[in-house]
Amino acid sequence: MKPLELSGLLATPTTATVREALRHMPPNALDALVTEAVAAAGTAWRRVVVDRVAAFVAGQGGGGPRIVAAYFTPTESTTQDGAHPGWSPYVAALASTEDIPDLTHTRTTATVVPIGEAALSEEIFADPHLSEALNRLAALDPPSHTDILRVHLPTRQVTRLSL
């Protein structure tokens, strides 16, 4: 079986064939499968983030220095289940050099926005595909308050940095 055929089958794990195969796998094999699936999901969502940031940068127009990296800061959303860390769907900074801008709380200003308005502004202004990818990455590996997410466009790498 070729990888594309296997991925097609695994894309619908509720089908009888895949469900039966999963039932016969030993627990350590299932754990390994989950580990690989999480890693693959992280790679796929990082690819979406890079694509959306590249599209954003392309839409900014030329004239200035070439944008090398974009940065995202952590945010916290409150639901009925409590507070959940995530990545803000807005680009915190664009850098035209390899240097990381200072995004520490002492150098940047945070504005508190009521929950309803925050959701509305994200719906109106944020890129929904970028928001979804950032939310999925945060669910796979929740950020802390001192982390920033760096999207390096020339290498297409998404890196989580701790300040």
PDB file of C-alpha atoms in Angstrom:
ATOM      1  CA  MET A   1       0.000   0.000   0.000  1.00  0.00           C
ATOM      2  CA  LYS A   2       1.306   3.419  -0.947  1.00  0.00           C
ATOM      3  CA  PRO A   3       1.483   6.263   1.624  1.00  0.00           C
ATOM      4  CA  LEU A   4      -1.283   8.242  -0.124  1.00  0.00           C
ATOM      5  CA  GLU A   5      -3.602   5.212  -0.044  1.00  0.00           C
ATOM      6  CA  LEU A   6      -2.871   4.654   3.639  1.00  0.00           C
ATOM      7  CA  SER A   7      -3.410   8.323   4.468  1.00  0.00           C
ATOM      8  CA  GLY A   8      -6.734   8.177   2.632  1.00  0.00           C
ATOM      9  CA  LEU A   9      -7.846   5.275   4.786  1.00  0.00           C
ATOM     10  CA  LEU A  10      -6.623   6.886   8.008  1.00  0.00           C
ATOM     11  CA  ALA A  11      -8.420  10.123   7.121  1.00  0.00           C
ATOM     12  CA  THR A  12     -11.687   8.339   7.908  1.00  0.00           C
ATOM     13  CA  PRO A  13     -10.893   6.270  11.025  1.00  0.00           C
ATOM     14  CA  THR A  14     -14.575   5.507  11.568  1.00  0.00           C
ATOM     15  CA  THR A  15     -14.762   3.257   8.518  1.00  0.00           C
ATOM     16  CA  ALA A  16     -15.187  -0.417   9.347  1.00  0.00           C
ATOM     17  CA  THR A  17     -11.805  -1.463   7.928  1.00  0.00           C
ATOM     18  CA  VAL A  18      -9.777   1.119   9.841  1.00  0.00           C
ATOM     19  CA  ARG A  19     -11.795   0.669  13.046  1.00  0.00           C
ATOM     20  CA  GLU A  20     -11.208  -3.089  12.937  1.00  0.00           C
ATOM     21  CA  ALA A  21      -7.478  -2.619  12.297  1.00  0.00           C
ATOM     22  CA  LEU A  22      -7.196  -0.203  15.248  1.00  0.00           C
ATOM     23  CA  ARG A  23      -8.962  -2.671  17.543  1.00  0.00           C
ATOM     24  CA  HIS A  24      -6.363  -5.331  16.748  1.00  0.00           C
ATOM     25  CA  MET A  25      -3.362  -3.097  17.401  1.00  0.00           C
ATOM     26  CA  PRO A  26      -1.539  -3.515  20.717  1.00  0.00           C
ATOM     27  CA  PRO A  27      -1.646  -0.499  23.077  1.00  0.00           C
ATOM     28  CA  ASN A  28       2.005   0.462  22.509  1.00  0.00           C
ATOM     29  CA  ALA A  29       1.410   0.509  18.727  1.00  0.00           C
ATOM     30  CA  LEU A  30      -1.657   2.727  19.236  1.00  0.00           C
ATOM     31  CA  ASP A  31       0.425   5.068  21.410  1.00  0.00           C
ATOM     32  CA  ALA A  32       3.071   5.258  18.671  1.00  0.00           C
ATOM     33  CA  LEU A  33       0.361   5.973  16.095  1.00  0.00           C
ATOM     34  CA  VAL A  34      -1.061   8.788  18.235  1.00  0.00           C
ATOM     35  CA  THR A  35       2.412  10.275  18.713  1.00  0.00           C
ATOM     36  CA  GLU A  36       3.031  10.258  14.970  1.00  0.00           C
ATOM     37  CA  ALA A  37      -0.430  11.657  14.254  1.00  0.00           C
ATOM     38  CA  VAL A  38       0.106  14.570  16.664  1.00  0.00           C
ATOM     39  CA  ALA A  39       3.508  15.324  15.116  1.00  0.00           C
ATOM     40  CA  ALA A  40       2.031  15.180  11.603  1.00  0.00           C
ATOM     41  CA  ALA A  41      -0.857  17.431  12.641  1.00  0.00           C
ATOM     42  CA  GLY A  42       1.582  19.970  14.094  1.00  0.00           C
ATOM     43  CA  THR A  43       3.547  19.978  10.838  1.00  0.00           C
ATOM     44  CA  ALA A  44       0.392  20.429   8.762  1.00  0.00           C
ATOM     45  CA  TRP A  45      -0.913  23.320  10.903  1.00  0.00           C
ATOM     46  CA  ARG A  46       2.513  25.018  10.918  1.00  0.00           C
ATOM     47  CA  ARG A  47       2.463  24.832   7.103  1.00  0.00           C
ATOM     48  CA  VAL A  48      -0.932  26.614   7.100  1.00  0.00           C
ATOM     49  CA  VAL A  49       0.450  29.328   9.407  1.00  0.00           C
ATOM     50  CA  VAL A  50       3.429  29.924   7.111  1.00  0.00           C
ATOM     51  CA  ASP A  51       1.209  30.037   4.013  1.00  0.00           C
ATOM     52  CA  ARG A  52      -1.205  32.530   5.589  1.00  0.00           C
ATOM     53  CA  VAL A  53       1.626  34.754   6.896  1.00  0.00           C
ATOM     54  CA  ALA A  54       3.285  34.690   3.465  1.00  0.00           C
ATOM     55  CA  ALA A  55      -0.038  35.738   1.897  1.00  0.00           C
ATOM     56  CA  PHE A  56      -0.391  38.529   4.475  1.00  0.00           C
ATOM     57  CA  VAL A  57       3.121  39.810   3.766  1.00  0.00           C
ATOM     58  CA  ALA A  58       2.523  39.661   0.006  1.00  0.00           C
ATOM     59  CA  GLY A  59      -0.594  41.779   0.504  1.00  0.00           C
ATOM     60  CA  GLN A  60       1.352  44.486   2.333  1.00  0.00           C
ATOM     61  CA  GLY A  61       2.906  45.747  -0.883  1.00  0.00           C
ATOM     62  CA  GLY A  62       6.534  46.438  -1.668  1.00  0.00           C
ATOM     63  CA  GLY A  63       8.715  49.435  -1.270  1.00  0.00           C
ATOM     64  CA  GLY A  64      10.273  48.661   2.070  1.00  0.00           C
ATOM     65  CA  PRO A  65      12.759  46.046   3.169  1.00  0.00           C
ATOM     66  CA  ARG A  66      11.806  42.424   2.526  1.00  0.00           C
ATOM     67  CA  ILE A  67       9.931  40.910   5.481  1.00  0.00           C
ATOM     68  CA  VAL A  68      11.844  37.955   6.927  1.00  0.00           C
ATOM     69  CA  ALA A  69       9.739  36.968   9.916  1.00  0.00           C
ATOM     70  CA  ALA A  70       6.421  37.519  11.642  1.00  0.00           C
ATOM     71  CA  TYR A  71       5.752  37.120  15.348  1.00  0.00           C
ATOM     72  CA  PHE A  72       2.658  36.179  17.337  1.00  0.00           C
ATOM     73  CA  THR A  73       2.113  36.665  21.050  1.00  0.00           C
ATOM     74  CA  PRO A  74       0.153  34.447  23.430  1.00  0.00           C
ATOM     75  CA  THR A  75      -3.392  35.237  24.415  1.00  0.00           C
ATOM     76  CA  GLU A  76      -5.887  33.718  26.773  1.00  0.00           C
ATOM     77  CA  SER A  77      -9.508  33.025  25.929  1.00  0.00           C
ATOM     78  CA  THR A  78     -12.150  32.477  28.554  1.00  0.00           C
ATOM     79  CA  THR A  79     -14.931  29.970  28.049  1.00  0.00           C
ATOM     80  CA  GLN A  80     -17.320  28.167  30.356  1.00  0.00           C
ATOM     81  CA  ASP A  81     -14.571  25.579  30.905  1.00  0.00           C
ATOM     82  CA  GLY A  82     -12.124  28.225  32.124  1.00  0.00           C
ATOM     83  CA  ALA A  83      -9.175  30.086  30.621  1.00  0.00           C
ATOM     84  CA  HIS A  84      -7.268  28.547  27.728  1.00  0.00           C
ATOM     85  CA  PRO A  85      -3.890  29.756  26.421  1.00  0.00           C
ATOM     86  CA  GLY A  86      -3.548  30.295  22.696  1.00  0.00           C
ATOM     87  CA  TRP A  87      -1.859  32.366  20.042  1.00  0.00           C
ATOM     88  CA  SER A  88      -3.250  35.761  19.070  1.00  0.00           C
ATOM     89  CA  PRO A  89      -4.480  35.670  15.465  1.00  0.00           C
ATOM     90  CA  TYR A  90      -2.909  39.078  14.808  1.00  0.00           C
ATOM     91  CA  VAL A  91       0.697  39.563  13.704  1.00  0.00           C
ATOM     92  CA  ALA A  92       2.464  41.155  16.672  1.00  0.00           C
ATOM     93  CA  ALA A  93       5.502  42.277  14.665  1.00  0.00           C
ATOM     94  CA  LEU A  94       7.062  41.974  11.241  1.00  0.00           C
ATOM     95  CA  ALA A  95      10.845  41.936  11.034  1.00  0.00           C
ATOM     96  CA  SER A  96      12.937  42.754   7.994  1.00  0.00           C
ATOM     97  CA  THR A  97      16.053  41.333   9.673  1.00  0.00           C
ATOM     98  CA  GLU A  98      16.949  38.111  11.450  1.00  0.00           C
ATOM     99  CA  ASP A  99      16.805  39.995  14.772  1.00  0.00           C
ATOM    100  CA  ILE A 100      13.887  39.207  17.052  1.00  0.00           C
ATOM    101  CA  PRO A 101      11.994  42.346  18.091  1.00  0.00           C
ATOM    102  CA  ASP A 102      11.453  42.972  21.782  1.00  0.00           C
ATOM    103  CA  LEU A 103       7.935  41.709  22.477  1.00  0.00           C
ATOM    104  CA  THR A 104       8.198  41.522  26.267  1.00  0.00           C
ATOM    105  CA  HIS A 105       5.310  42.902  28.260  1.00  0.00           C
ATOM    106  CA  THR A 106       7.468  45.763  29.530  1.00  0.00           C
ATOM    107  CA  ARG A 107       8.014  47.015  25.970  1.00  0.00           C
ATOM    108  CA  THR A 108       4.584  46.401  24.466  1.00  0.00           C
ATOM    109  CA  THR A 109       1.150  47.643  25.413  1.00  0.00           C
ATOM    110  CA  ALA A 110      -1.706  45.216  25.986  1.00  0.00           C
ATOM    111  CA  THR A 111      -5.258  46.462  25.644  1.00  0.00           C
ATOM    112  CA  VAL A 112      -8.058  44.677  27.452  1.00  0.00           C
ATOM    113  CA  VAL A 113     -11.048  44.104  25.210  1.00  0.00           C
ATOM    114  CA  PRO A 114     -14.388  42.755  26.475  1.00  0.00           C
ATOM    115  CA  ILE A 115     -14.919  39.097  25.542  1.00  0.00           C
ATOM    116  CA  GLY A 116     -17.751  39.749  23.092  1.00  0.00           C
ATOM    117  CA  GLU A 117     -15.820  42.490  21.303  1.00  0.00           C
ATOM    118  CA  ALA A 118     -12.672  40.356  21.111  1.00  0.00           C
ATOM    119  CA  ALA A 119     -14.585  37.544  19.421  1.00  0.00           C
ATOM    120  CA  LEU A 120     -16.239  40.011  17.049  1.00  0.00           C
ATOM    121  CA  SER A 121     -12.966  41.692  16.090  1.00  0.00           C
ATOM    122  CA  GLU A 122     -11.342  38.308  15.467  1.00  0.00           C
ATOM    123  CA  GLU A 123     -14.268  37.308  13.278  1.00  0.00           C
ATOM    124  CA  ILE A 124     -14.125  40.532  11.260  1.00  0.00           C
ATOM    125  CA  PHE A 125     -10.401  41.269  11.019  1.00  0.00           C
ATOM    126  CA  ALA A 126      -8.469  38.048  11.578  1.00  0.00           C
ATOM    127  CA  ASP A 127      -7.690  35.515   8.888  1.00  0.00           C
ATOM    128  CA  PRO A 128      -9.965  32.543   9.755  1.00  0.00           C
ATOM    129  CA  HIS A 129      -7.535  29.953   8.349  1.00  0.00           C
ATOM    130  CA  LEU A 130      -4.662  31.477  10.292  1.00  0.00           C
ATOM    131  CA  SER A 131      -6.801  31.636  13.447  1.00  0.00           C
ATOM    132  CA  GLU A 132      -7.756  27.980  13.120  1.00  0.00           C
ATOM    133  CA  ALA A 133      -4.159  26.896  12.555  1.00  0.00           C
ATOM    134  CA  LEU A 134      -2.912  28.932  15.529  1.00  0.00           C
ATOM    135  CA  ASN A 135      -5.692  27.519  17.720  1.00  0.00           C
ATOM    136  CA  ARG A 136      -4.818  23.960  16.693  1.00  0.00           C
ATOM    137  CA  LEU A 137      -1.119  24.521  17.379  1.00  0.00           C
ATOM    138  CA  ALA A 138      -1.974  25.972  20.792  1.00  0.00           C
ATOM    139  CA  ALA A 139      -4.145  22.942  21.551  1.00  0.00           C
ATOM    140  CA  LEU A 140      -1.302  20.583  20.596  1.00  0.00           C
ATOM    141  CA  ASP A 141       1.294  22.537  22.611  1.00  0.00           C
ATOM    142  CA  PRO A 142      -0.170  25.327  24.781  1.00  0.00           C
ATOM    143  CA  PRO A 143       1.998  28.460  25.008  1.00  0.00           C
ATOM    144  CA  SER A 144       3.031  30.092  28.250  1.00  0.00           C
ATOM    145  CA  HIS A 145       2.707  33.829  28.874  1.00  0.00           C
ATOM    146  CA  THR A 146       6.376  34.447  28.046  1.00  0.00           C
ATOM    147  CA  ASP A 147       6.410  32.606  24.705  1.00  0.00           C
ATOM    148  CA  ILE A 148       6.280  34.078  21.224  1.00  0.00           C
ATOM    149  CA  LEU A 149       5.698  32.260  17.954  1.00  0.00           C
ATOM    150  CA  ARG A 150       8.166  33.110  15.187  1.00  0.00           C
ATOM    151  CA  VAL A 151       7.312  32.449  11.544  1.00  0.00           C
ATOM    152  CA  HIS A 152      10.520  32.604   9.505  1.00  0.00           C
ATOM    153  CA  LEU A 153       9.496  32.996   5.865  1.00  0.00           C
ATOM    154  CA  PRO A 154      12.753  32.170   4.019  1.00  0.00           C
ATOM    155  CA  THR A 155      13.056  28.775   5.753  1.00  0.00           C
ATOM    156  CA  ARG A 156       9.289  28.265   6.290  1.00  0.00           C
ATOM    157  CA  GLN A 157       9.967  27.401   9.941  1.00  0.00           C
ATOM    158  CA  VAL A 158       7.575  28.074  12.799  1.00  0.00           C
ATOM    159  CA  THR A 159       9.414  28.222  16.107  1.00  0.00           C
ATOM    160  CA  ARG A 160       8.124  28.763  19.621  1.00  0.00           C
ATOM    161  CA  LEU A 161      10.534  30.953  21.577  1.00  0.00           C
ATOM    162  CA  SER A 162      10.577  31.622  25.312  1.00  0.00           C
ATOM    163  CA  LEU A 163      11.608  35.095  26.411  1.00  0.00           C
TER     164      LEU A 163
END
